[in-house]
Amino acid sequence: MEPAGPPAQPPAPHPLVAPLSFLLGKWRGEGEGTFPTIAPFRYGEEILFSHHPSKPVISYTQRTWKTASGDPMHAESGYWRPRPDGSVEVVIAQSTGLTEVQTGSYDTEKKTVTLQSELIGNASKVKQITRAFQVVDGELSYIVQMATITNSLQPHLKALLKRI
Ligand code: HEM
């Protein structure tokens, strides 16, 4: 057997992904949901941002669960594609069948990403979705807002997750 060497350094991310590397890894935490038409609710959540250095893409998977019972709630997955012009494009498929194309910008110093929907597919009620992420002191927080056929753009979700 080969003698055990020093622990391998994680490979450097793809140059286009590097400015967004503050997102990479697995996060777990809790969130709360609101909207004028529904009863407020709390949820547990896990998010994984993963990446292979040969591709300029971050894979994104998210799942949520009921805090009381652990039963699954909403889940979604997709791809974050940082563009050479400094913008970012995100495609997401939700477990409800809704699909999103989001575009936006990021700030590497502030560790923020802001996205707004360019396209929403297969949605009966949702007209617009915005997503704003921020990493502060190693914690990931986000706010998701939506506009529906009956209500203007306003918060539906906010959550705070720790890296695990
Ligand atoms: C309700 C959209 C994420 C849980 C709703 C409604 C819409 C919606 C359109 C109905 C509002 C109305 O009838 O006026 C979305 C979109 C999401 C999202 C676009 C992501 C961008 C989530 C997540 C959870 C969740 C992550 C759970 C963790 C709920 C619950 C309700 C609801 C519990 C109320 C009951 C129900 O309609 O099932 N959502 N949602 N949603 N959403 Fe979301």
mmCIF file of C-alpha atoms and ligand atoms in Angstrom:
data_model
loop_
_atom_site.group_PDB
_atom_site.id
_atom_site.type_symbol
_atom_site.label_atom_id
_atom_site.label_comp_id
_atom_site.label_asym_id
_atom_site.label_seq_id
_atom_site.Cartn_x
_atom_site.Cartn_y
_atom_site.Cartn_z
ATOM 1 C CA MET A 1 0.000 0.000 0.000
ATOM 2 C CA GLU A 2 1.135 3.562 -0.664
ATOM 3 C CA PRO A 3 2.090 5.448 2.516
ATOM 4 C CA ALA A 4 -0.582 7.966 3.500
ATOM 5 C CA GLY A 5 0.415 11.387 2.162
ATOM 6 C CA PRO A 6 -0.740 14.796 3.314
ATOM 7 C CA PRO A 7 -4.509 15.384 2.897
ATOM 8 C CA ALA A 8 -5.392 16.299 -0.695
ATOM 9 C CA GLN A 9 -6.178 19.978 -1.275
ATOM 10 C CA PRO A 10 -9.571 20.482 -2.900
ATOM 11 C CA PRO A 11 -8.899 21.323 -6.562
ATOM 12 C CA ALA A 12 -9.268 24.975 -7.524
ATOM 13 C CA PRO A 13 -12.744 25.693 -8.926
ATOM 14 C CA HIS A 14 -13.279 26.548 -12.583
ATOM 15 C CA PRO A 15 -12.294 30.248 -13.102
ATOM 16 C CA LEU A 16 -15.900 31.230 -13.877
ATOM 17 C CA VAL A 17 -17.135 29.480 -10.714
ATOM 18 C CA ALA A 18 -14.391 30.829 -8.426
ATOM 19 C CA PRO A 19 -16.166 34.187 -7.733
ATOM 20 C CA LEU A 20 -19.233 32.223 -6.556
ATOM 21 C CA SER A 21 -17.300 29.676 -4.503
ATOM 22 C CA PHE A 22 -18.697 31.211 -1.280
ATOM 23 C CA LEU A 23 -21.857 29.202 -2.088
ATOM 24 C CA LEU A 24 -20.204 25.809 -2.543
ATOM 25 C CA GLY A 25 -20.922 23.041 -0.072
ATOM 26 C CA LYS A 26 -23.808 21.617 1.903
ATOM 27 C CA TRP A 27 -26.055 23.832 4.019
ATOM 28 C CA ARG A 28 -28.803 22.968 6.506
ATOM 29 C CA GLY A 29 -31.214 25.166 8.413
ATOM 30 C CA GLU A 30 -34.746 26.433 8.836
ATOM 31 C CA GLY A 31 -37.063 28.759 7.023
ATOM 32 C CA GLU A 32 -40.474 30.353 7.227
ATOM 33 C CA GLY A 33 -43.078 30.762 4.535
ATOM 34 C CA THR A 34 -45.723 33.467 4.206
ATOM 35 C CA PHE A 35 -48.060 34.925 1.628
ATOM 36 C CA PRO A 36 -51.331 36.841 2.050
ATOM 37 C CA THR A 37 -53.347 33.866 0.765
ATOM 38 C CA ILE A 38 -51.866 31.147 3.017
ATOM 39 C CA ALA A 39 -51.209 30.315 6.686
ATOM 40 C CA PRO A 40 -47.578 30.968 7.715
ATOM 41 C CA PHE A 41 -45.450 27.829 8.065
ATOM 42 C CA ARG A 42 -41.952 26.767 9.133
ATOM 43 C CA TYR A 43 -39.732 24.269 7.361
ATOM 44 C CA GLY A 44 -36.364 22.510 7.551
ATOM 45 C CA GLU A 45 -34.107 22.724 4.539
ATOM 46 C CA GLU A 46 -30.932 21.307 3.060
ATOM 47 C CA ILE A 47 -29.142 22.848 0.066
ATOM 48 C CA LEU A 48 -26.158 21.419 -1.809
ATOM 49 C CA PHE A 49 -24.097 23.512 -4.233
ATOM 50 C CA SER A 50 -21.591 21.202 -5.932
ATOM 51 C CA HIS A 51 -19.064 21.690 -8.675
ATOM 52 C CA HIS A 52 -16.486 19.894 -10.823
ATOM 53 C CA PRO A 53 -13.474 22.050 -11.758
ATOM 54 C CA SER A 54 -13.684 21.026 -15.428
ATOM 55 C CA LYS A 55 -17.150 22.619 -15.903
ATOM 56 C CA PRO A 56 -18.234 26.270 -15.512
ATOM 57 C CA VAL A 57 -21.414 25.143 -13.727
ATOM 58 C CA ILE A 58 -22.627 24.739 -10.135
ATOM 59 C CA SER A 59 -25.155 21.942 -9.549
ATOM 60 C CA TYR A 60 -27.908 22.904 -7.119
ATOM 61 C CA THR A 61 -30.228 20.623 -5.150
ATOM 62 C CA GLN A 62 -32.604 21.643 -2.399
ATOM 63 C CA ARG A 63 -35.108 19.721 -0.274
ATOM 64 C CA THR A 64 -37.372 20.836 2.523
ATOM 65 C CA TRP A 65 -39.345 19.092 5.234
ATOM 66 C CA LYS A 66 -42.020 19.776 7.853
ATOM 67 C CA THR A 67 -40.288 20.785 11.069
ATOM 68 C CA ALA A 68 -42.725 18.793 13.250
ATOM 69 C CA SER A 69 -42.854 15.465 11.409
ATOM 70 C CA GLY A 70 -39.880 15.517 9.023
ATOM 71 C CA ASP A 71 -42.215 14.709 6.121
ATOM 72 C CA PRO A 72 -40.985 16.039 2.781
ATOM 73 C CA MET A 73 -42.253 19.374 1.459
ATOM 74 C CA HIS A 74 -41.078 21.280 -1.625
ATOM 75 C CA ALA A 75 -37.883 20.240 -3.436
ATOM 76 C CA GLU A 76 -36.059 21.685 -6.445
ATOM 77 C CA SER A 77 -32.865 21.298 -8.387
ATOM 78 C CA GLY A 78 -30.998 22.955 -11.204
ATOM 79 C CA TYR A 79 -27.820 24.552 -12.491
ATOM 80 C CA TRP A 80 -26.125 27.874 -11.766
ATOM 81 C CA ARG A 81 -24.139 29.107 -14.760
ATOM 82 C CA PRO A 82 -21.838 32.085 -14.150
ATOM 83 C CA ARG A 83 -21.341 33.921 -17.464
ATOM 84 C CA PRO A 84 -18.124 35.513 -18.749
ATOM 85 C CA ASP A 85 -19.804 38.969 -18.573
ATOM 86 C CA GLY A 86 -20.094 38.656 -14.768
ATOM 87 C CA SER A 87 -23.796 37.817 -14.727
ATOM 88 C CA VAL A 88 -25.256 34.497 -13.621
ATOM 89 C CA GLU A 89 -27.989 32.376 -15.196
ATOM 90 C CA VAL A 90 -29.873 29.805 -13.118
ATOM 91 C CA VAL A 91 -32.304 27.113 -14.282
ATOM 92 C CA ILE A 92 -34.495 25.406 -11.690
ATOM 93 C CA ALA A 93 -37.051 22.583 -11.842
ATOM 94 C CA GLN A 94 -39.417 22.473 -8.863
ATOM 95 C CA SER A 95 -41.166 19.387 -7.456
ATOM 96 C CA THR A 96 -44.457 21.172 -8.152
ATOM 97 C CA GLY A 97 -43.692 21.028 -11.894
ATOM 98 C CA LEU A 98 -42.908 24.745 -12.138
ATOM 99 C CA THR A 99 -39.732 25.644 -14.046
ATOM 100 C CA GLU A 100 -37.661 28.830 -13.804
ATOM 101 C CA VAL A 101 -34.957 30.588 -15.780
ATOM 102 C CA GLN A 102 -33.430 33.261 -13.542
ATOM 103 C CA THR A 103 -30.762 35.812 -14.366
ATOM 104 C CA GLY A 104 -28.922 38.185 -12.104
ATOM 105 C CA SER A 105 -25.687 39.340 -10.615
ATOM 106 C CA TYR A 106 -23.355 38.575 -7.743
ATOM 107 C CA ASP A 107 -20.951 40.469 -5.506
ATOM 108 C CA THR A 108 -17.977 38.360 -4.426
ATOM 109 C CA GLU A 109 -16.901 40.804 -1.679
ATOM 110 C CA LYS A 110 -20.357 41.014 -0.110
ATOM 111 C CA LYS A 111 -21.079 37.330 -0.899
ATOM 112 C CA THR A 112 -24.479 38.168 -2.367
ATOM 113 C CA VAL A 113 -26.439 36.895 -5.372
ATOM 114 C CA THR A 114 -29.644 38.496 -6.664
ATOM 115 C CA LEU A 115 -31.807 36.770 -9.251
ATOM 116 C CA GLN A 116 -35.018 37.554 -11.040
ATOM 117 C CA SER A 117 -37.139 35.368 -13.266
ATOM 118 C CA GLU A 118 -36.749 35.722 -17.020
ATOM 119 C CA LEU A 119 -39.001 32.778 -17.796
ATOM 120 C CA ILE A 120 -41.482 30.819 -15.689
ATOM 121 C CA GLY A 121 -42.956 27.665 -17.195
ATOM 122 C CA ASN A 122 -45.788 25.335 -16.338
ATOM 123 C CA ALA A 123 -47.175 27.626 -13.599
ATOM 124 C CA SER A 124 -50.887 28.210 -13.083
ATOM 125 C CA LYS A 125 -50.567 31.073 -10.548
ATOM 126 C CA VAL A 126 -46.976 32.339 -10.406
ATOM 127 C CA LYS A 127 -46.061 35.356 -12.538
ATOM 128 C CA GLN A 128 -42.655 36.400 -11.198
ATOM 129 C CA ILE A 129 -40.023 35.096 -8.760
ATOM 130 C CA THR A 130 -37.020 36.854 -7.240
ATOM 131 C CA ARG A 131 -34.335 35.184 -5.142
ATOM 132 C CA ALA A 132 -31.710 37.000 -3.041
ATOM 133 C CA PHE A 133 -28.896 35.074 -1.299
ATOM 134 C CA GLN A 134 -26.254 36.254 1.141
ATOM 135 C CA VAL A 135 -23.469 34.559 3.122
ATOM 136 C CA VAL A 136 -22.644 36.334 6.401
ATOM 137 C CA ASP A 137 -20.357 34.872 9.084
ATOM 138 C CA GLY A 138 -20.519 31.478 7.382
ATOM 139 C CA GLU A 139 -24.330 31.423 7.327
ATOM 140 C CA LEU A 140 -26.390 31.355 4.134
ATOM 141 C CA SER A 141 -29.634 33.321 4.129
ATOM 142 C CA TYR A 142 -32.091 33.918 1.340
ATOM 143 C CA ILE A 143 -35.386 35.609 0.568
ATOM 144 C CA VAL A 144 -37.693 34.345 -2.182
ATOM 145 C CA GLN A 145 -40.410 36.701 -3.365
ATOM 146 C CA MET A 146 -43.173 35.909 -5.818
ATOM 147 C CA ALA A 147 -45.977 37.615 -7.691
ATOM 148 C CA THR A 148 -49.088 35.617 -8.527
ATOM 149 C CA ILE A 149 -52.202 36.243 -10.577
ATOM 150 C CA THR A 150 -53.810 37.660 -7.417
ATOM 151 C CA ASN A 151 -50.929 39.250 -5.460
ATOM 152 C CA SER A 152 -48.039 41.602 -6.282
ATOM 153 C CA LEU A 153 -44.366 40.731 -5.701
ATOM 154 C CA GLN A 154 -43.778 40.010 -2.002
ATOM 155 C CA PRO A 155 -41.965 37.523 0.245
ATOM 156 C CA HIS A 156 -42.970 33.849 0.203
ATOM 157 C CA LEU A 157 -39.864 32.351 1.877
ATOM 158 C CA LYS A 158 -36.953 33.336 4.035
ATOM 159 C CA ALA A 159 -34.394 30.982 5.555
ATOM 160 C CA LEU A 160 -31.079 30.780 7.391
ATOM 161 C CA LEU A 161 -28.744 27.807 6.911
ATOM 162 C CA LYS A 162 -25.372 26.792 8.366
ATOM 163 C CA ARG A 163 -22.662 25.000 6.436
ATOM 164 C CA ILE A 164 -22.440 21.311 7.415
HETATM 165 C C1 HEM B 1 -48.280 28.072 -1.393
HETATM 166 C C2 HEM B 1 -45.345 29.042 -5.085
HETATM 167 C C3 HEM B 1 -41.582 27.424 -2.538
HETATM 168 C C4 HEM B 1 -44.664 25.731 0.741
HETATM 169 C C5 HEM B 1 -47.794 28.492 -2.603
HETATM 170 C C6 HEM B 1 -48.610 29.090 -3.639
HETATM 171 C C7 HEM B 1 -47.802 29.339 -4.669
HETATM 172 C C8 HEM B 1 -46.463 28.919 -4.296
HETATM 173 C C9 HEM B 1 -48.203 29.945 -5.993
HETATM 174 C C10 HEM B 1 -50.126 29.358 -3.569
HETATM 175 C C11 HEM B 1 -50.367 30.799 -3.215
HETATM 176 C C12 HEM B 1 -51.803 31.221 -3.514
HETATM 177 O O1 HEM B 1 -52.641 30.341 -3.695
HETATM 178 O O2 HEM B 1 -52.048 32.424 -3.558
HETATM 179 C C13 HEM B 1 -44.070 28.738 -4.697
HETATM 180 C C14 HEM B 1 -42.882 29.041 -5.454
HETATM 181 C C15 HEM B 1 -41.818 28.602 -4.729
HETATM 182 C C16 HEM B 1 -42.353 27.997 -3.529
HETATM 183 C C17 HEM B 1 -42.868 29.736 -6.795
HETATM 184 C C18 HEM B 1 -40.355 28.694 -5.014
HETATM 185 C C19 HEM B 1 -39.839 29.659 -5.749
HETATM 186 C C20 HEM B 1 -42.105 26.780 -1.457
HETATM 187 C C21 HEM B 1 -41.330 26.033 -0.493
HETATM 188 C C22 HEM B 1 -42.201 25.540 0.419
HETATM 189 C C23 HEM B 1 -43.514 25.996 0.035
HETATM 190 C C24 HEM B 1 -39.797 25.872 -0.517
HETATM 191 C C25 HEM B 1 -41.965 24.669 1.623
HETATM 192 C C26 HEM B 1 -40.844 24.619 2.267
HETATM 193 C C27 HEM B 1 -45.891 26.260 0.462
HETATM 194 C C28 HEM B 1 -47.057 26.040 1.296
HETATM 195 C C29 HEM B 1 -48.105 26.734 0.696
HETATM 196 C C30 HEM B 1 -47.560 27.337 -0.505
HETATM 197 C C31 HEM B 1 -47.112 25.195 2.574
HETATM 198 C C32 HEM B 1 -49.569 26.837 1.197
HETATM 199 C C33 HEM B 1 -50.309 25.595 1.055
HETATM 200 C C34 HEM B 1 -50.255 25.056 -0.328
HETATM 201 O O3 HEM B 1 -50.735 25.746 -1.251
HETATM 202 O O4 HEM B 1 -49.697 23.944 -0.495
HETATM 203 N N1 HEM B 1 -46.510 28.411 -3.029
HETATM 204 N N2 HEM B 1 -43.708 28.109 -3.538
HETATM 205 N N3 HEM B 1 -43.418 26.743 -1.097
HETATM 206 N N4 HEM B 1 -46.211 27.052 -0.580
HETATM 207 FE FE1 HEM B 1 -44.943 27.654 -2.018
#
